[in-house]
Amino acid sequence: MKMNVNTTEIKNQRDKRCLSQEQLAEIAGLSLRTVQRIEAKGVASGESIKSIAAALDLDCQQLLAAQSTTNNTQAPVPPSQPIPSRPLPASQHLRVKYLIGLLAVIVANCFGFWGIYSAFQSGSIDQQTMTLLKDTVAITLLLSIAVICYRGWRKQVFKFDL
């Protein structure tokens, strides 16, 4: 459901905090294009309004224009609804995603090492097989970490100064 927003209020509040549209988008967890469209057209979804209001430390009602648009089937967000906590910026979501991926790879490989050493201790595999499996898991671990870090670096999630 799209609603009319007070674009002047959004711009004033953003300027008051010395935020660019890009910075507001990152804080609100929205795309830059979404913030640009909202400020240009004055129409936004309820979720976008909540995100911008939370990013600017405002009540949703302060950002709404006089009436909502498109069929007027739903009233504006009532003031009794709590404003959600600030969402993580998009870059933070991506960083968390990559770090969880790294952790999952490390944990999976630790279980692999544990299984290999357990099999060796119980006599299920010989020394040569254990060495081969251990080396394979170690190479897989290093390659997986390298690929995840490289992909994160390419998307500028991780910044390495080389």
PDB file of C-alpha atoms in Angstrom:
ATOM      1  CA  MET A   1       0.000   0.000   0.000  1.00  0.00           C
ATOM      2  CA  LYS A   2       1.560   3.259  -1.137  1.00  0.00           C
ATOM      3  CA  MET A   3       1.087   6.437   0.875  1.00  0.00           C
ATOM      4  CA  ASN A   4       1.802  10.094   0.244  1.00  0.00           C
ATOM      5  CA  VAL A   5       4.778  11.409   2.169  1.00  0.00           C
ATOM      6  CA  ASN A   6       5.812  14.940   2.996  1.00  0.00           C
ATOM      7  CA  THR A   7       8.927  15.239   0.832  1.00  0.00           C
ATOM      8  CA  THR A   8       9.757  18.664   2.249  1.00  0.00           C
ATOM      9  CA  GLU A   9       9.843  17.228   5.776  1.00  0.00           C
ATOM     10  CA  ILE A  10      12.070  14.333   4.717  1.00  0.00           C
ATOM     11  CA  LYS A  11      14.494  16.673   2.930  1.00  0.00           C
ATOM     12  CA  ASN A  12      14.504  19.145   5.837  1.00  0.00           C
ATOM     13  CA  GLN A  13      15.128  16.431   8.420  1.00  0.00           C
ATOM     14  CA  ARG A  14      17.845  14.869   6.241  1.00  0.00           C
ATOM     15  CA  ASP A  15      19.517  18.261   5.717  1.00  0.00           C
ATOM     16  CA  LYS A  16      19.176  19.074   9.428  1.00  0.00           C
ATOM     17  CA  ARG A  17      21.252  15.958  10.168  1.00  0.00           C
ATOM     18  CA  CYS A  18      23.695  16.707   7.326  1.00  0.00           C
ATOM     19  CA  LEU A  19      22.861  13.425   5.593  1.00  0.00           C
ATOM     20  CA  SER A  20      23.051  12.781   1.878  1.00  0.00           C
ATOM     21  CA  GLN A  21      20.396  10.648   0.207  1.00  0.00           C
ATOM     22  CA  GLU A  22      22.959   7.843   0.043  1.00  0.00           C
ATOM     23  CA  GLN A  23      23.703   8.060   3.768  1.00  0.00           C
ATOM     24  CA  LEU A  24      19.996   8.099   4.632  1.00  0.00           C
ATOM     25  CA  ALA A  25      19.448   5.065   2.397  1.00  0.00           C
ATOM     26  CA  GLU A  26      22.242   3.156   4.150  1.00  0.00           C
ATOM     27  CA  ILE A  27      21.024   4.033   7.651  1.00  0.00           C
ATOM     28  CA  ALA A  28      17.423   3.175   6.739  1.00  0.00           C
ATOM     29  CA  GLY A  29      18.407  -0.073   5.032  1.00  0.00           C
ATOM     30  CA  LEU A  30      16.921   1.060   1.719  1.00  0.00           C
ATOM     31  CA  SER A  31      18.443   1.455  -1.715  1.00  0.00           C
ATOM     32  CA  LEU A  32      19.604   4.867  -2.853  1.00  0.00           C
ATOM     33  CA  ARG A  33      17.122   4.666  -5.743  1.00  0.00           C
ATOM     34  CA  THR A  34      14.243   4.114  -3.295  1.00  0.00           C
ATOM     35  CA  VAL A  35      15.146   7.226  -1.291  1.00  0.00           C
ATOM     36  CA  GLN A  36      15.529   9.242  -4.499  1.00  0.00           C
ATOM     37  CA  ARG A  37      12.137   8.040  -5.754  1.00  0.00           C
ATOM     38  CA  ILE A  38      10.435   8.842  -2.441  1.00  0.00           C
ATOM     39  CA  GLU A  39      11.859  12.372  -2.350  1.00  0.00           C
ATOM     40  CA  ALA A  40      11.027  12.952  -6.015  1.00  0.00           C
ATOM     41  CA  LYS A  41       7.517  11.463  -6.215  1.00  0.00           C
ATOM     42  CA  GLY A  42       6.340  11.769  -2.621  1.00  0.00           C
ATOM     43  CA  VAL A  43       4.994   8.208  -2.517  1.00  0.00           C
ATOM     44  CA  ALA A  44       6.316   5.363  -0.361  1.00  0.00           C
ATOM     45  CA  SER A  45       5.316   2.042   1.146  1.00  0.00           C
ATOM     46  CA  GLY A  46       4.555   1.775   4.849  1.00  0.00           C
ATOM     47  CA  GLU A  47       7.762  -0.180   5.449  1.00  0.00           C
ATOM     48  CA  SER A  48       9.887   2.455   3.681  1.00  0.00           C
ATOM     49  CA  ILE A  49       8.230   5.196   5.742  1.00  0.00           C
ATOM     50  CA  LYS A  50       8.937   3.269   8.953  1.00  0.00           C
ATOM     51  CA  SER A  51      12.567   2.748   7.938  1.00  0.00           C
ATOM     52  CA  ILE A  52      13.128   6.402   7.091  1.00  0.00           C
ATOM     53  CA  ALA A  53      11.343   7.545  10.258  1.00  0.00           C
ATOM     54  CA  ALA A  54      13.522   5.248  12.364  1.00  0.00           C
ATOM     55  CA  ALA A  55      16.672   6.459  10.600  1.00  0.00           C
ATOM     56  CA  LEU A  56      15.715  10.088  11.270  1.00  0.00           C
ATOM     57  CA  ASP A  57      14.472   9.438  14.839  1.00  0.00           C
ATOM     58  CA  LEU A  58      10.992  10.655  13.930  1.00  0.00           C
ATOM     59  CA  ASP A  59       7.426   9.455  14.329  1.00  0.00           C
ATOM     60  CA  CYS A  60       5.959   8.006  11.120  1.00  0.00           C
ATOM     61  CA  GLN A  61       3.143  10.562  11.257  1.00  0.00           C
ATOM     62  CA  GLN A  62       5.647  13.402  10.822  1.00  0.00           C
ATOM     63  CA  LEU A  63       6.616  12.037   7.413  1.00  0.00           C
ATOM     64  CA  LEU A  64       3.113  11.421   6.089  1.00  0.00           C
ATOM     65  CA  ALA A  65       1.315  13.940   3.897  1.00  0.00           C
ATOM     66  CA  ALA A  66      -2.325  14.828   4.567  1.00  0.00           C
ATOM     67  CA  GLN A  67      -3.833  11.675   2.979  1.00  0.00           C
ATOM     68  CA  SER A  68      -2.580   8.345   1.690  1.00  0.00           C
ATOM     69  CA  THR A  69      -2.800   7.629  -2.038  1.00  0.00           C
ATOM     70  CA  THR A  70      -3.990   4.779  -4.290  1.00  0.00           C
ATOM     71  CA  ASN A  71      -7.580   3.944  -3.403  1.00  0.00           C
ATOM     72  CA  ASN A  72      -7.375   5.214   0.182  1.00  0.00           C
ATOM     73  CA  THR A  73      -8.124   1.655   1.292  1.00  0.00           C
ATOM     74  CA  GLN A  74      -5.811   1.788   4.250  1.00  0.00           C
ATOM     75  CA  ALA A  75      -5.277   4.548   6.772  1.00  0.00           C
ATOM     76  CA  PRO A  76      -1.782   5.871   7.454  1.00  0.00           C
ATOM     77  CA  VAL A  77       0.291   4.095  10.044  1.00  0.00           C
ATOM     78  CA  PRO A  78      -1.348   4.779  13.410  1.00  0.00           C
ATOM     79  CA  PRO A  79       0.838   6.521  15.969  1.00  0.00           C
ATOM     80  CA  SER A  80       0.278   3.689  18.439  1.00  0.00           C
ATOM     81  CA  GLN A  81       2.438   1.333  16.380  1.00  0.00           C
ATOM     82  CA  PRO A  82       5.997   1.290  17.674  1.00  0.00           C
ATOM     83  CA  ILE A  83       8.736   2.412  15.328  1.00  0.00           C
ATOM     84  CA  PRO A  84      10.998  -0.559  14.628  1.00  0.00           C
ATOM     85  CA  SER A  85      14.561  -0.515  15.807  1.00  0.00           C
ATOM     86  CA  ARG A  86      17.020   0.794  13.277  1.00  0.00           C
ATOM     87  CA  PRO A  87      17.785  -1.817  10.667  1.00  0.00           C
ATOM     88  CA  LEU A  88      21.369  -2.635   9.845  1.00  0.00           C
ATOM     89  CA  PRO A  89      22.699  -0.824   6.805  1.00  0.00           C
ATOM     90  CA  ALA A  90      22.846  -2.955   3.669  1.00  0.00           C
ATOM     91  CA  SER A  91      26.643  -3.206   3.886  1.00  0.00           C
ATOM     92  CA  GLN A  92      26.363  -4.514   7.452  1.00  0.00           C
ATOM     93  CA  HIS A  93      23.840  -7.174   6.355  1.00  0.00           C
ATOM     94  CA  LEU A  94      26.240  -8.316   3.660  1.00  0.00           C
ATOM     95  CA  ARG A  95      29.185  -8.325   6.088  1.00  0.00           C
ATOM     96  CA  VAL A  96      27.211 -10.449   8.567  1.00  0.00           C
ATOM     97  CA  LYS A  97      26.215 -12.822   5.753  1.00  0.00           C
ATOM     98  CA  TYR A  98      29.839 -13.308   4.694  1.00  0.00           C
ATOM     99  CA  LEU A  99      31.057 -13.748   8.269  1.00  0.00           C
ATOM    100  CA  ILE A 100      28.380 -16.391   8.914  1.00  0.00           C
ATOM    101  CA  GLY A 101      29.497 -18.131   5.723  1.00  0.00           C
ATOM    102  CA  LEU A 102      33.109 -18.093   6.903  1.00  0.00           C
ATOM    103  CA  LEU A 103      32.110 -19.467  10.281  1.00  0.00           C
ATOM    104  CA  ALA A 104      30.048 -22.241   8.665  1.00  0.00           C
ATOM    105  CA  VAL A 105      32.990 -23.266   6.463  1.00  0.00           C
ATOM    106  CA  ILE A 106      35.362 -23.347   9.431  1.00  0.00           C
ATOM    107  CA  VAL A 107      32.946 -25.346  11.615  1.00  0.00           C
ATOM    108  CA  ALA A 108      32.239 -27.837   8.810  1.00  0.00           C
ATOM    109  CA  ASN A 109      35.947 -28.395   8.254  1.00  0.00           C
ATOM    110  CA  CYS A 110      36.565 -28.802  11.997  1.00  0.00           C
ATOM    111  CA  PHE A 111      33.986 -31.616  11.985  1.00  0.00           C
ATOM    112  CA  GLY A 112      35.819 -33.092   9.005  1.00  0.00           C
ATOM    113  CA  PHE A 113      39.128 -33.052  10.881  1.00  0.00           C
ATOM    114  CA  TRP A 114      37.449 -34.530  13.950  1.00  0.00           C
ATOM    115  CA  GLY A 115      35.982 -37.356  11.856  1.00  0.00           C
ATOM    116  CA  ILE A 116      39.320 -38.121  10.227  1.00  0.00           C
ATOM    117  CA  TYR A 117      41.198 -38.219  13.521  1.00  0.00           C
ATOM    118  CA  SER A 118      38.441 -40.284  15.166  1.00  0.00           C
ATOM    119  CA  ALA A 119      38.572 -42.823  12.337  1.00  0.00           C
ATOM    120  CA  PHE A 120      42.358 -42.979  12.601  1.00  0.00           C
ATOM    121  CA  GLN A 121      42.260 -43.416  16.397  1.00  0.00           C
ATOM    122  CA  SER A 122      39.737 -46.247  16.110  1.00  0.00           C
ATOM    123  CA  GLY A 123      41.884 -48.001  13.487  1.00  0.00           C
ATOM    124  CA  SER A 124      39.333 -47.614  10.673  1.00  0.00           C
ATOM    125  CA  ILE A 125      41.878 -45.918   8.397  1.00  0.00           C
ATOM    126  CA  ASP A 126      45.650 -46.203   8.128  1.00  0.00           C
ATOM    127  CA  GLN A 127      48.270 -43.455   8.426  1.00  0.00           C
ATOM    128  CA  GLN A 128      48.533 -42.860   4.676  1.00  0.00           C
ATOM    129  CA  THR A 129      44.752 -42.499   4.226  1.00  0.00           C
ATOM    130  CA  MET A 130      44.537 -40.208   7.266  1.00  0.00           C
ATOM    131  CA  THR A 131      47.277 -37.965   5.867  1.00  0.00           C
ATOM    132  CA  LEU A 132      45.582 -37.806   2.465  1.00  0.00           C
ATOM    133  CA  LEU A 133      42.170 -36.955   3.965  1.00  0.00           C
ATOM    134  CA  LYS A 134      43.643 -34.432   6.404  1.00  0.00           C
ATOM    135  CA  ASP A 135      45.512 -32.646   3.611  1.00  0.00           C
ATOM    136  CA  THR A 136      42.397 -32.631   1.418  1.00  0.00           C
ATOM    137  CA  VAL A 137      40.264 -31.077   4.168  1.00  0.00           C
ATOM    138  CA  ALA A 138      42.991 -28.505   4.925  1.00  0.00           C
ATOM    139  CA  ILE A 139      43.253 -27.474   1.266  1.00  0.00           C
ATOM    140  CA  THR A 140      39.448 -27.300   0.999  1.00  0.00           C
ATOM    141  CA  LEU A 141      39.316 -25.099   4.103  1.00  0.00           C
ATOM    142  CA  LEU A 142      41.960 -22.698   2.801  1.00  0.00           C
ATOM    143  CA  LEU A 143      40.410 -22.483  -0.678  1.00  0.00           C
ATOM    144  CA  SER A 144      36.910 -21.919   0.748  1.00  0.00           C
ATOM    145  CA  ILE A 145      38.125 -19.116   2.994  1.00  0.00           C
ATOM    146  CA  ALA A 146      40.066 -17.568   0.117  1.00  0.00           C
ATOM    147  CA  VAL A 147      37.014 -17.644  -2.185  1.00  0.00           C
ATOM    148  CA  ILE A 148      34.697 -16.131   0.434  1.00  0.00           C
ATOM    149  CA  CYS A 149      37.216 -13.388   1.266  1.00  0.00           C
ATOM    150  CA  TYR A 150      37.838 -12.656  -2.423  1.00  0.00           C
ATOM    151  CA  ARG A 151      34.111 -12.403  -3.167  1.00  0.00           C
ATOM    152  CA  GLY A 152      33.668 -10.155  -0.122  1.00  0.00           C
ATOM    153  CA  TRP A 153      36.557  -7.987  -1.251  1.00  0.00           C
ATOM    154  CA  ARG A 154      35.114  -7.727  -4.788  1.00  0.00           C
ATOM    155  CA  LYS A 155      31.763  -6.568  -3.366  1.00  0.00           C
ATOM    156  CA  GLN A 156      33.638  -4.223  -1.018  1.00  0.00           C
ATOM    157  CA  VAL A 157      32.238  -5.976   2.047  1.00  0.00           C
ATOM    158  CA  PHE A 158      35.772  -6.534   3.356  1.00  0.00           C
ATOM    159  CA  LYS A 159      38.344  -3.850   2.722  1.00  0.00           C
ATOM    160  CA  PHE A 160      41.913  -5.077   2.662  1.00  0.00           C
ATOM    161  CA  ASP A 161      44.759  -2.626   2.220  1.00  0.00           C
ATOM    162  CA  LEU A 162      47.348  -4.462   0.157  1.00  0.00           C
TER     163      LEU A 162
END
